[in-house]
Short mmCIF file of C-alpha atoms in Angstrom, two decimals:
data_model
loop_
_atom_site.label_atom_id
_atom_site.label_comp_id
_atom_site.label_asym_id
_atom_site.label_seq_id
_atom_site.Cartn_x
_atom_site.Cartn_y
_atom_site.Cartn_z
CA MET A 1 -21.35 38.45 -233.53
CA LYS A 2 -22.52 34.80 -233.73
CA ALA A 3 -19.55 34.21 -236.08
CA VAL A 4 -17.05 35.66 -233.82
CA ARG A 5 -18.35 33.33 -230.98
CA ASN A 6 -17.98 30.16 -233.25
CA LEU A 7 -14.40 31.25 -233.98
CA ILE A 8 -13.61 31.57 -230.36
CA PHE A 9 -15.17 28.28 -229.50
CA ILE A 10 -13.15 26.51 -232.43
CA PHE A 11 -10.01 27.96 -231.22
CA PHE A 12 -10.29 26.80 -227.53
CA ALA A 13 -11.62 23.31 -228.84
CA SER A 14 -8.42 22.99 -230.88
CA LEU A 15 -6.22 23.89 -227.83
CA LEU A 16 -7.97 21.42 -225.76
CA ILE A 17 -7.53 18.56 -228.32
CA SER A 18 -3.98 19.51 -228.95
CA GLY A 19 -3.26 19.56 -225.15
CA CYS A 20 -4.83 16.01 -224.71
CA ALA A 21 -2.62 14.67 -227.43
CA ASN A 22 0.50 15.71 -225.44
CA LYS A 23 -0.95 14.65 -221.96
CA VAL A 24 -1.29 18.18 -221.09
CA ILE A 25 -4.95 18.70 -219.89
CA PRO A 26 -5.72 22.47 -219.68
CA LEU A 27 -8.94 23.70 -218.31
CA GLY A 28 -9.51 20.57 -216.30
CA GLY A 29 -10.15 16.93 -217.42
CA PRO A 30 -9.31 13.59 -216.30
CA LYS A 31 -5.90 13.03 -214.20
CA ASP A 32 -3.02 11.18 -216.31
CA ILE A 33 -2.44 7.97 -214.71
CA LEU A 34 -0.66 6.05 -217.23
CA PRO A 35 3.02 5.46 -217.09
CA PRO A 36 5.52 6.37 -219.99
CA VAL A 37 5.52 3.97 -223.00
CA VAL A 38 8.62 2.73 -224.58
CA LEU A 39 8.49 3.46 -228.29
CA SER A 40 11.75 2.11 -229.32
CA VAL A 41 15.06 0.60 -228.00
CA GLU A 42 18.38 0.94 -229.96
CA PRO A 43 20.02 -1.40 -230.12
CA PRO A 44 17.02 -3.81 -229.50
CA GLN A 45 16.65 -5.76 -226.31
CA GLU A 46 19.14 -8.92 -225.87
CA THR A 47 21.39 -7.60 -228.68
CA THR A 48 24.61 -9.62 -228.80
CA ASN A 49 28.19 -8.58 -229.50
CA ILE A 50 28.00 -5.01 -227.94
CA THR A 51 31.28 -3.88 -226.73
CA SER A 52 30.81 -0.07 -226.38
CA GLY A 53 28.67 2.79 -227.82
CA ASN A 54 25.34 4.17 -226.83
CA ILE A 55 21.95 2.71 -225.92
CA VAL A 56 18.82 4.80 -226.54
CA ILE A 57 15.53 4.26 -224.96
CA THR A 58 12.87 6.49 -226.52
CA PHE A 59 9.36 7.11 -224.89
CA ASP A 60 6.08 8.63 -225.87
CA GLU A 61 6.60 11.72 -223.43
CA TYR A 62 9.13 13.34 -221.45
CA VAL A 63 10.52 11.30 -218.56
CA GLN A 64 12.76 11.92 -215.52
CA PHE A 65 14.58 10.01 -212.93
CA LYS A 66 13.44 9.56 -209.34
CA GLU A 67 15.75 8.10 -206.72
CA ILE A 68 18.01 6.77 -209.48
CA ALA A 69 21.00 6.16 -207.30
CA LYS A 70 18.78 3.83 -205.16
CA GLN A 71 16.91 2.20 -207.86
CA LEU A 72 19.46 1.55 -210.69
CA ILE A 73 20.93 -1.90 -210.66
CA ILE A 74 23.78 -2.80 -213.26
CA SER A 75 24.77 -6.44 -213.10
CA PRO A 76 27.55 -7.41 -213.28
CA VAL A 77 29.02 -4.25 -212.07
CA ILE A 78 30.41 -2.11 -214.97
CA SER A 79 33.67 0.06 -213.97
CA PRO A 80 33.69 2.97 -214.67
CA ALA A 81 29.98 3.18 -214.43
CA PRO A 82 27.98 4.07 -217.68
CA GLN A 83 26.96 7.68 -218.10
CA ILE A 84 23.21 7.78 -218.10
CA ASN A 85 21.39 10.88 -219.08
CA ILE A 86 17.86 12.11 -220.25
CA ARG A 87 17.67 13.77 -223.59
CA LYS A 88 14.22 15.18 -224.32
CA LYS A 89 12.11 12.06 -224.58
CA SER A 90 14.86 9.50 -224.39
CA ILE A 91 17.37 7.90 -221.88
CA VAL A 92 20.89 7.49 -223.15
CA ILE A 93 23.22 5.14 -221.80
CA GLU A 94 26.89 5.67 -222.85
CA LEU A 95 28.72 2.43 -222.38
CA PRO A 96 32.53 2.55 -221.51
CA ASP A 97 35.16 0.62 -223.22
CA SER A 98 35.76 -1.58 -220.19
CA LEU A 99 33.03 -4.27 -220.74
CA ALA A 100 33.98 -7.73 -219.84
CA PRO A 101 34.11 -10.22 -222.92
CA ASN A 102 31.36 -12.79 -223.35
CA THR A 103 29.26 -11.42 -220.53
CA THR A 104 25.52 -10.66 -220.34
CA TYR A 105 24.62 -7.39 -218.70
CA THR A 106 21.43 -6.40 -217.23
CA ILE A 107 20.68 -2.61 -216.53
CA SER A 108 17.62 -2.60 -214.19
CA PHE A 109 15.99 0.74 -213.47
CA GLY A 110 13.60 -0.44 -210.80
CA ASN A 111 11.08 2.38 -210.38
CA ALA A 112 13.30 5.27 -211.25
CA ILE A 113 11.64 6.17 -214.61
CA VAL A 114 8.65 8.43 -214.12
CA ASP A 115 6.90 10.90 -216.44
CA ASN A 116 7.36 14.64 -216.14
CA ASN A 117 3.97 15.71 -215.22
CA GLU A 118 2.30 13.43 -212.77
CA GLY A 119 5.31 11.14 -211.78
CA ASN A 120 3.65 7.95 -213.10
CA ILE A 121 6.23 5.13 -212.57
CA LEU A 122 7.26 2.76 -215.36
CA PRO A 123 7.87 -0.11 -213.14
CA GLY A 124 10.73 -2.74 -213.44
CA PHE A 125 12.13 -1.74 -216.72
CA ARG A 126 15.29 -3.69 -217.70
CA TYR A 127 17.65 -3.62 -220.75
CA VAL A 128 19.66 -6.76 -221.42
CA PHE A 129 22.52 -7.12 -223.77
CA SER A 130 25.65 -9.32 -224.21
CA THR A 131 29.18 -8.72 -225.32
CA GLY A 132 29.47 -12.14 -226.69
CA PRO A 133 27.35 -14.15 -228.93
CA LEU A 134 24.91 -15.57 -226.45
CA ILE A 135 22.46 -14.12 -223.82
CA ASP A 136 23.00 -15.91 -220.52
CA SER A 137 19.57 -17.19 -219.22
CA LEU A 138 20.12 -18.68 -215.65
CA THR A 139 18.24 -17.34 -212.68
CA VAL A 140 19.36 -17.29 -208.90
CA SER A 141 16.49 -16.20 -206.64
CA GLY A 142 15.54 -16.48 -203.14
CA ILE A 143 14.87 -14.45 -199.84
CA ILE A 144 17.13 -12.65 -197.35
CA VAL A 145 16.13 -12.77 -193.62
CA ASN A 146 17.50 -11.38 -190.34
CA ALA A 147 18.95 -14.48 -188.79
CA GLU A 148 17.73 -13.69 -185.43
CA THR A 149 14.39 -12.38 -185.92
CA ARG A 150 13.51 -14.15 -189.25
CA LYS A 151 12.13 -11.10 -190.70
CA PRO A 152 12.74 -10.09 -194.36
CA GLU A 153 15.75 -7.87 -195.02
CA LYS A 154 14.68 -5.01 -197.29
CA ASP A 155 17.38 -3.38 -199.63
CA ALA A 156 19.85 -6.17 -198.90
CA ILE A 157 22.24 -7.12 -201.84
CA ALA A 158 22.31 -10.92 -202.86
CA MET A 159 25.72 -11.44 -204.58
CA LEU A 160 27.38 -13.85 -206.77
CA TYR A 161 31.12 -14.50 -207.06
CA TYR A 162 32.99 -16.87 -209.08
CA SER A 163 34.04 -19.65 -206.74
CA SER A 164 37.74 -19.26 -207.48
CA VAL A 165 37.90 -15.84 -205.48
CA PRO A 166 39.60 -15.96 -202.07
CA ASP A 167 37.64 -15.96 -198.77
CA SER A 168 38.32 -12.32 -198.15
CA VAL A 169 36.47 -11.38 -201.43
CA LEU A 170 33.70 -9.69 -199.59
CA MET A 171 35.95 -7.05 -198.19
CA LYS A 172 37.84 -6.25 -201.38
CA VAL A 173 35.98 -6.62 -204.57
CA VAL A 174 32.47 -6.05 -205.96
CA PRO A 175 30.44 -9.12 -206.91
CA ASP A 176 30.34 -10.65 -210.30
CA TYR A 177 26.56 -10.56 -210.24
CA PHE A 178 23.95 -9.14 -207.70
CA ALA A 179 20.48 -7.99 -207.04
CA ARG A 180 18.85 -5.91 -204.43
CA SER A 181 15.91 -7.37 -202.13
CA THR A 182 12.50 -6.03 -202.05
CA ASP A 183 10.17 -5.14 -199.35
CA ASP A 184 9.50 -8.82 -198.67
CA GLY A 185 13.14 -9.81 -198.72
CA SER A 186 13.03 -11.54 -202.04
CA PHE A 187 15.59 -11.20 -204.89
CA VAL A 188 16.23 -12.35 -208.35
CA ILE A 189 19.56 -12.30 -210.12
CA ARG A 190 18.75 -12.90 -213.88
CA ASN A 191 20.78 -13.62 -217.07
CA VAL A 192 23.54 -15.50 -214.89
CA ARG A 193 26.23 -17.54 -216.90
CA ALA A 194 26.40 -21.19 -215.91
CA GLY A 195 29.36 -22.03 -213.46
CA ASN A 196 30.58 -22.43 -209.84
CA TYR A 197 29.53 -19.52 -207.69
CA ARG A 198 29.75 -18.57 -204.03
CA VAL A 199 26.52 -16.91 -202.66
CA PHE A 200 26.56 -14.04 -200.24
CA ALA A 201 24.10 -11.52 -198.77
CA LEU A 202 24.96 -8.06 -197.41
CA THR A 203 23.01 -5.11 -195.76
CA ASP A 204 25.26 -2.58 -197.89
CA LYS A 205 24.82 0.47 -195.70
CA ASN A 206 27.10 2.72 -197.87
CA LEU A 207 26.08 1.25 -201.28
CA ASN A 208 29.71 0.17 -202.18
CA PHE A 209 28.96 -3.51 -202.62
CA ILE A 210 31.85 -4.36 -200.00
CA PHE A 211 31.47 -5.45 -196.42
CA ASP A 212 33.44 -2.64 -194.72
CA LEU A 213 31.15 -1.25 -191.90
CA LYS A 214 30.68 -2.79 -188.51
CA ASP A 215 27.04 -2.37 -188.61
CA GLU A 216 26.61 -4.25 -191.85
CA SER A 217 25.25 -7.68 -191.82
CA VAL A 218 26.43 -10.74 -193.76
CA GLY A 219 24.96 -13.91 -194.79
CA PHE A 220 26.03 -16.86 -196.99
CA VAL A 221 25.34 -20.31 -198.51
CA GLN A 222 27.68 -22.70 -196.96
CA ASP A 223 29.13 -24.38 -199.95
CA PRO A 224 29.90 -23.24 -203.48
CA VAL A 225 27.07 -23.95 -205.88
CA ASP A 226 27.27 -25.52 -209.44
CA LEU A 227 24.95 -23.33 -211.45
CA LYS A 228 23.60 -25.49 -214.22
CA ASP A 229 19.91 -24.74 -213.73
CA SER A 230 18.07 -21.86 -211.98
CA LEU A 231 18.51 -22.09 -208.09
CA ASN A 232 16.58 -20.74 -205.02
CA PHE A 233 18.04 -19.84 -201.56
CA GLN A 234 17.06 -18.53 -198.22
CA ILE A 235 20.11 -16.49 -196.89
CA ALA A 236 20.05 -15.53 -193.13
CA VAL A 237 22.22 -12.34 -192.34
CA SER A 238 23.68 -11.26 -189.10
CA LYS A 239 26.13 -8.88 -187.76
CA GLN A 240 29.86 -10.19 -187.69
CA PRO A 241 32.41 -10.37 -185.00
CA LEU A 242 35.12 -7.80 -185.32
CA VAL A 243 38.34 -8.94 -186.35
CA LYS A 244 40.58 -6.30 -184.94
CA GLN A 245 40.65 -6.15 -181.12
CA ALA A 246 40.94 -2.72 -179.46
CA VAL A 247 39.93 -1.04 -176.29
CA LYS A 248 36.62 0.47 -177.07
CA SER A 249 36.32 2.59 -173.87
CA ASN A 250 37.78 3.04 -170.42
CA MET A 251 37.00 4.73 -167.26
CA ALA A 252 38.38 5.14 -163.77
CA GLU A 253 36.20 5.50 -160.58
CA GLU A 254 36.96 6.01 -157.01
CA PRO A 255 38.55 4.72 -154.88
CA ALA A 256 40.73 2.62 -157.50
CA LYS A 257 38.47 1.03 -159.82
CA PHE A 258 39.36 0.81 -163.41
CA ILE A 259 36.99 -0.41 -166.19
CA THR A 260 37.87 -1.38 -169.87
CA VAL A 261 35.49 -2.30 -172.48
CA PHE A 262 36.81 -4.03 -175.61
CA ALA A 263 35.58 -4.06 -179.11
CA ARG A 264 34.73 -7.71 -179.06
CA PRO A 265 35.04 -10.65 -176.49
CA LEU A 266 38.50 -11.36 -175.27
CA GLN A 267 40.26 -14.68 -176.29
CA ASN A 268 43.25 -15.42 -173.79
CA PRO A 269 43.75 -11.83 -172.53
CA ASP A 270 46.64 -10.72 -170.53
CA TYR A 271 47.92 -7.26 -169.44
CA ARG A 272 51.01 -5.39 -167.93
CA PHE A 273 51.06 -2.43 -165.93
CA LEU A 274 53.57 0.41 -167.00
CA THR A 275 53.01 2.90 -164.21
CA ASN A 276 51.89 2.94 -160.71
CA VAL A 277 51.89 -0.92 -160.35
CA PRO A 278 49.12 -1.80 -157.62
CA ALA A 279 50.20 -3.79 -154.59
CA SER A 280 47.27 -6.21 -155.34
CA VAL A 281 44.51 -6.38 -157.92
CA LYS A 282 41.10 -8.11 -157.95
CA THR A 283 39.85 -8.71 -161.49
CA GLU A 284 36.23 -9.22 -162.64
CA TYR A 285 35.35 -10.44 -166.09
CA ALA A 286 31.94 -9.55 -167.67
CA ALA A 287 29.73 -12.50 -168.74
CA GLU A 288 30.27 -11.59 -172.53
CA LYS A 289 34.02 -11.36 -171.64
CA ASP A 290 34.23 -7.98 -173.39
CA THR A 291 34.73 -6.01 -170.23
CA ILE A 292 37.39 -6.20 -167.46
CA THR A 293 37.30 -4.36 -164.23
CA PHE A 294 40.26 -3.95 -161.85
CA TYR A 295 39.80 -3.27 -158.18
CA CYS A 296 43.32 -2.10 -157.07
CA LEU A 297 45.31 -1.65 -153.74
CA PRO A 298 46.38 0.67 -152.49
CA PRO A 299 43.11 2.79 -152.93
CA ASN A 300 44.93 6.01 -153.59
CA VAL A 301 45.95 5.13 -157.07
CA ASP A 302 44.47 7.71 -159.40
CA SER A 303 45.98 6.81 -162.69
CA LEU A 304 47.27 3.64 -164.52
CA LYS A 305 48.93 2.79 -167.83
CA ILE A 306 48.41 -0.71 -169.15
CA VAL A 307 49.26 -2.63 -172.11
CA TRP A 308 46.73 -5.16 -173.22
CA TYR A 309 47.55 -8.64 -174.88
CA GLU A 310 45.47 -11.23 -176.66
CA ASN A 311 46.97 -14.56 -177.26
CA LYS A 312 50.23 -13.11 -176.09
CA VAL A 313 50.31 -10.38 -178.91
CA PRO A 314 49.79 -6.72 -177.68
CA PHE A 315 47.11 -4.77 -179.20
CA ASP A 316 46.52 -1.56 -177.12
CA THR A 317 48.14 0.63 -174.77
CA ILE A 318 45.82 2.67 -172.42
CA PHE A 319 46.13 5.48 -169.88
CA TYR A 320 43.57 5.57 -167.13
CA LYS A 321 42.99 8.61 -165.12
CA LYS A 322 40.38 9.61 -162.44
CA SER A 323 38.40 12.71 -162.81
CA HIS A 324 39.43 15.52 -160.18
CA SER A 325 35.70 15.70 -159.32
CA ILE A 326 35.67 12.03 -157.86
CA ILE A 327 39.13 11.97 -156.16
CA ILE A 328 38.91 11.78 -152.41
CA LYS A 329 41.15 14.26 -150.71
CA ALA A 330 43.31 13.22 -147.79
CA ASN A 331 41.26 15.08 -145.22
CA GLU A 332 37.83 14.07 -146.72
CA LYS A 333 35.50 11.61 -145.01
CA ILE A 334 35.52 8.25 -146.75
CA ARG A 335 32.17 8.20 -148.86
CA PRO A 336 29.94 5.15 -148.34
CA ILE A 337 30.02 2.35 -150.90
CA SER A 338 27.67 2.93 -153.77
CA TYR A 339 25.32 0.29 -155.49
CA ILE A 340 22.91 -0.23 -158.26
CA ALA A 341 19.68 -1.81 -157.15
CA TYR A 342 17.22 -4.00 -159.22
CA PRO A 343 14.35 -3.28 -158.96
CA THR A 344 14.84 0.47 -158.82
CA ALA A 345 13.11 2.18 -155.91
CA GLY A 346 9.23 2.29 -156.50
CA SER A 347 9.36 -0.04 -159.50
CA THR A 348 7.91 -3.52 -160.09
CA LEU A 349 9.74 -6.80 -159.44
CA LYS A 350 9.50 -9.06 -162.65
CA ALA A 351 8.36 -12.62 -162.52
CA GLU A 352 10.97 -15.24 -162.10
CA THR A 353 13.47 -12.63 -160.68
CA ASN A 354 14.78 -11.72 -157.23
CA PRO A 355 15.91 -8.16 -155.85
CA VAL A 356 19.60 -7.71 -156.56
CA LEU A 357 22.27 -5.18 -155.11
CA LYS A 358 25.19 -4.66 -157.33
CA TRP A 359 27.94 -3.18 -155.13
CA SER A 360 30.63 -0.97 -156.67
CA ALA A 361 33.57 -3.04 -155.18
CA PRO A 362 34.18 -6.49 -153.98
CA ILE A 363 32.59 -7.01 -150.47
CA VAL A 364 35.06 -8.52 -147.72
CA SER A 365 32.59 -8.89 -144.93
CA TYR A 366 28.96 -8.71 -144.34
CA ASP A 367 26.17 -9.40 -141.91
CA THR A 368 23.02 -10.80 -143.26
CA SER A 369 21.05 -10.16 -140.18
CA LEU A 370 21.16 -6.39 -141.07
CA PHE A 371 19.20 -7.39 -144.34
CA MET A 372 15.41 -7.46 -144.19
CA VAL A 373 12.44 -7.52 -146.56
CA THR A 374 9.00 -6.65 -145.43
CA ARG A 375 5.70 -7.40 -147.27
CA ASP A 376 2.83 -5.23 -146.47
CA SER A 377 4.61 -4.12 -143.36
CA LEU A 378 5.22 -7.76 -142.19
CA PHE A 379 8.33 -9.75 -141.97
CA PHE A 380 9.21 -11.79 -145.18
CA PRO A 381 11.64 -14.55 -145.23
CA VAL A 382 14.45 -14.19 -147.66
CA LYS A 383 17.88 -15.82 -148.41
CA VAL A 384 20.69 -13.42 -148.98
CA TYR A 385 23.79 -14.50 -150.83
CA PHE A 386 26.27 -13.48 -153.47
CA THR A 387 26.27 -14.99 -156.87
CA ASP A 388 29.84 -14.15 -157.89
CA SER A 389 33.30 -14.96 -156.53
CA LEU A 390 34.27 -11.38 -155.92
CA GLN A 391 31.16 -10.77 -153.83
CA THR A 392 29.72 -7.63 -155.89
CA ASN A 393 26.35 -9.21 -156.88
CA GLN A 394 24.12 -9.74 -153.88
CA VAL A 395 20.59 -11.45 -154.19
CA ALA A 396 17.65 -11.49 -151.74
CA GLU A 397 15.98 -14.66 -152.83
CA GLY A 398 12.44 -15.22 -151.81
CA ASN A 399 8.96 -16.58 -153.06
CA TYR A 400 7.58 -13.26 -154.03
CA SER A 401 3.88 -12.97 -154.77
CA THR A 402 1.34 -9.93 -155.12
CA GLY A 403 1.97 -7.14 -152.62
CA LYS A 404 4.16 -4.07 -151.53
CA TYR A 405 7.64 -4.82 -150.45
CA LEU A 406 10.49 -2.94 -148.77
CA LEU A 407 14.19 -4.25 -148.96
CA THR A 408 16.14 -2.57 -146.02
CA VAL A 409 19.88 -2.75 -145.41
CA LEU A 410 20.86 -1.18 -142.29
CA PRO A 411 24.14 0.64 -141.68
CA ASN A 412 27.43 -1.27 -141.61
CA ALA A 413 25.91 -4.42 -143.12
CA ILE A 414 28.74 -4.74 -145.58
CA THR A 415 32.31 -3.71 -145.83
CA ASP A 416 34.09 -3.52 -149.20
CA MET A 417 37.84 -4.06 -149.87
CA TYR A 418 38.46 -0.35 -149.33
CA GLY A 419 37.06 -0.27 -145.92
CA ARG A 420 33.86 1.57 -147.04
CA VAL A 421 30.51 0.58 -145.53
CA ASN A 422 27.00 1.42 -146.36
CA ASP A 423 24.50 3.96 -145.10
CA THR A 424 21.00 2.96 -144.65
CA ILE A 425 19.32 1.62 -147.76
CA ARG A 426 15.53 1.35 -148.34
CA ILE A 427 14.17 -0.01 -151.67
CA PRO A 428 10.38 -0.07 -151.88
CA PHE A 429 9.08 -2.31 -154.86
CA SER A 430 5.86 -4.19 -155.62
CA VAL A 431 4.71 -7.38 -157.35
CA PRO A 432 1.55 -6.93 -159.52
CA ASP A 433 -1.69 -8.26 -158.57
CA GLU A 434 -2.25 -11.73 -160.29
CA ARG A 435 -5.54 -10.20 -161.54
CA THR A 436 -3.81 -7.77 -163.53
CA VAL A 437 -1.47 -10.09 -165.33
CA GLY A 438 -1.83 -13.34 -167.26
CA SER A 439 0.31 -16.64 -167.89
CA ILE A 440 1.44 -18.62 -170.75
CA SER A 441 1.36 -22.33 -170.53
CA TYR A 442 3.38 -24.14 -173.27
CA LYS A 443 3.83 -27.72 -174.49
CA LEU A 444 6.56 -28.65 -177.08
CA ASN A 445 5.43 -31.59 -179.12
CA THR A 446 7.83 -33.72 -181.14
CA TYR A 447 10.30 -32.48 -178.59
CA GLU A 448 13.86 -33.81 -178.82
CA LYS A 449 16.39 -33.20 -176.01
CA GLY A 450 19.29 -31.08 -177.06
CA ASN A 451 20.90 -27.71 -176.67
CA PHE A 452 18.17 -25.12 -177.14
CA ILE A 453 16.77 -21.89 -175.80
CA LEU A 454 13.01 -21.21 -175.57
CA GLN A 455 12.16 -17.53 -175.41
CA LEU A 456 9.30 -15.27 -174.97
CA VAL A 457 9.45 -12.24 -177.18
CA ASN A 458 7.08 -9.21 -177.70
CA ASP A 459 6.18 -7.70 -180.96
CA LYS A 460 9.51 -5.80 -181.10
CA ASP A 461 11.35 -9.18 -180.93
CA GLU A 462 12.70 -8.13 -177.47
CA VAL A 463 13.46 -11.18 -175.13
CA LEU A 464 11.18 -10.92 -172.10
CA ARG A 465 11.81 -14.58 -170.62
CA GLN A 466 13.62 -17.47 -171.52
CA ARG A 467 14.25 -21.21 -170.62
CA LEU A 468 17.52 -22.89 -171.24
CA ASN A 469 17.84 -26.50 -172.01
CA ASP A 470 16.43 -28.26 -168.86
CA GLY A 471 15.17 -31.45 -170.41
CA LYS A 472 11.55 -30.44 -170.04
CA SER A 473 9.04 -30.15 -173.01
CA ASN A 474 6.42 -28.05 -171.14
CA GLY A 475 6.20 -25.22 -168.55
CA VAL A 476 4.58 -21.90 -167.72
CA PHE A 477 5.63 -18.25 -168.08
CA GLU A 478 3.74 -16.60 -165.15
CA GLN A 479 3.07 -13.00 -164.51
CA VAL A 480 3.13 -11.88 -168.08
CA ASP A 481 1.81 -8.29 -168.78
CA PRO A 482 -1.16 -8.03 -171.17
CA GLY A 483 0.05 -7.76 -174.73
CA VAL A 484 0.88 -9.70 -177.83
CA TYR A 485 3.87 -12.17 -177.67
CA LYS A 486 5.45 -15.07 -179.68
CA LEU A 487 7.55 -18.05 -178.80
CA ARG A 488 10.92 -18.84 -180.40
CA ILE A 489 13.57 -21.52 -180.08
CA ILE A 490 17.22 -21.12 -180.54
CA ASP A 491 19.25 -24.16 -181.52
CA ASP A 492 22.17 -23.42 -179.03
CA VAL A 493 24.70 -25.32 -181.03
CA ASN A 494 27.79 -24.28 -178.75
CA ASN A 495 25.54 -24.66 -175.56
CA ASN A 496 26.58 -21.20 -174.31
CA GLY A 497 23.05 -20.02 -173.25
CA LYS A 498 22.76 -17.36 -175.83
CA TRP A 499 22.19 -16.84 -179.60
CA ASP A 500 25.39 -16.58 -181.58
CA MET A 501 25.78 -14.49 -184.86
CA GLY A 502 27.48 -15.94 -187.76
CA ASP A 503 31.14 -15.54 -188.81
CA PHE A 504 31.51 -15.82 -192.54
CA ARG A 505 35.29 -15.65 -192.33
CA ASN A 506 35.33 -18.92 -190.50
CA LYS A 507 32.42 -20.19 -192.31
CA LEU A 508 30.09 -20.36 -189.18
CA GLN A 509 26.50 -19.92 -189.77
CA PRO A 510 24.23 -17.93 -187.19
CA GLU A 511 22.52 -20.41 -184.85
CA PRO A 512 19.27 -21.35 -186.19
CA VAL A 513 16.17 -19.80 -184.82
CA GLN A 514 12.40 -20.97 -185.25
CA TYR A 515 9.40 -18.91 -184.39
CA ASN A 516 6.07 -20.31 -183.47
CA LYS A 517 3.68 -19.24 -185.99
CA GLU A 518 0.86 -18.62 -183.49
CA THR A 519 0.64 -14.90 -182.14
CA ILE A 520 -0.03 -15.15 -178.48
CA THR A 521 -2.36 -12.38 -176.99
CA VAL A 522 -2.40 -12.22 -173.24
CA ARG A 523 -5.24 -10.71 -171.10
CA ALA A 524 -5.32 -9.91 -167.60
CA ASN A 525 -6.24 -12.77 -165.23
CA TRP A 526 -6.12 -15.24 -168.18
CA GLU A 527 -3.99 -18.33 -168.99
CA VAL A 528 -3.18 -18.94 -172.69
CA GLU A 529 -2.19 -22.69 -173.67
CA ILE A 530 0.18 -23.02 -176.66
CA GLU A 531 1.07 -26.41 -178.09
CA TRP A 532 3.79 -26.23 -180.59
CA PHE A 533 4.64 -28.89 -182.95
CA ARG A 534 8.35 -28.68 -183.95
#
């Protein structure tokens, strides 16, 4: 009996030892945490004069791929792409016959190679070879950031093109060399041949190495670089202006209001009515010049057909028709004019703002004596005026402070171009107690006068307040809600009061943005002082 027990013990012990040798640990034991080990590479790393054939990478265990489509980078791009397969404990790369002559290729697997059992990653494995007699050794590295927020751009592509390529290269062909950025925005393009290059960066949404989607961002180094030694760049990427103009959307509203939204801001716009030509038209352009609104007379026009022009060239023909649900019938009572109010009823008036009524059509007459504001039921003095030439944007300016307010507009205070008047309007709103909010006092040292925009942004980089260039180097942001904020300055190169994206087609860089490194924590009933040395 004892002999039988000994034989059983020896049998299971041999199984345990055998399993350990193959990284399979039966009956418990320590977890495998070791990555696969490369036993051999054939041909060896940095072999020259390879023009076709197979590359075989053999490991000490069975391996598999994880996210290979995302992790694999072959630079320069090989077309057609090599076939890459796993055969037992080996990765086999089948090279096509289309390799470029005298070129160093890098096949980077990133974190795609893992073992079969525990998924342990072999990080950053690369295979380098050349179709010529030399291995190129220059490096281009750097960081890719969002031009507006200055945050790193993960998974963007840094790209090198031989400088002889045309300006439209980014929309037509894949790069000569490239690398993908990591979590911190950094990239490294290795084994680059000496020469003259153009340097780009792209947030490549569809992974085709070509700028062909409107939500992709592009950045570039301004001038071609003469690559003799390894170089380092910071590339700021931004969305790009659309090249092709078109009508993005259109709508018709009662009585005869026609709104057109364009794909990009208009340059020298013009139009021609093809049907139902109005007797007269008032035209309103949005501040961004990407929206045009027509207010037409007579008011019974329910459809229009218009040809749109830009720089005297027609680009779109649009038919506008009002919905049957909004058409006023002949015997129907005229509806009162509609409006959009800021602040909305029951909400809070933000600091450095005034209440606004945006009327749905131009106002031709008004009586300011029928506008009134009360504060805690007491009369509050305001100045009522329009901010636009068509008289659609009406402001009630006042020195608002802590309290509860009511904006009241009595009937018939305004009349629009269609003869509509208003019903009674009541909009309650409030200004928060100063003890519940804080303030930020700022001073810009080493300040230089110029075109700039100072902005207060939250932790999502949303702009909450801003100061346009006013020749002052200090000031205060009042009534700031408790929270975490930062200051940033935009160099307003074209002095248009807003940040402008880049345009690689016209070699225009995005306007520079600089963040103050100090995070600002605002507490209730507290003033924070910030001194910024630019």
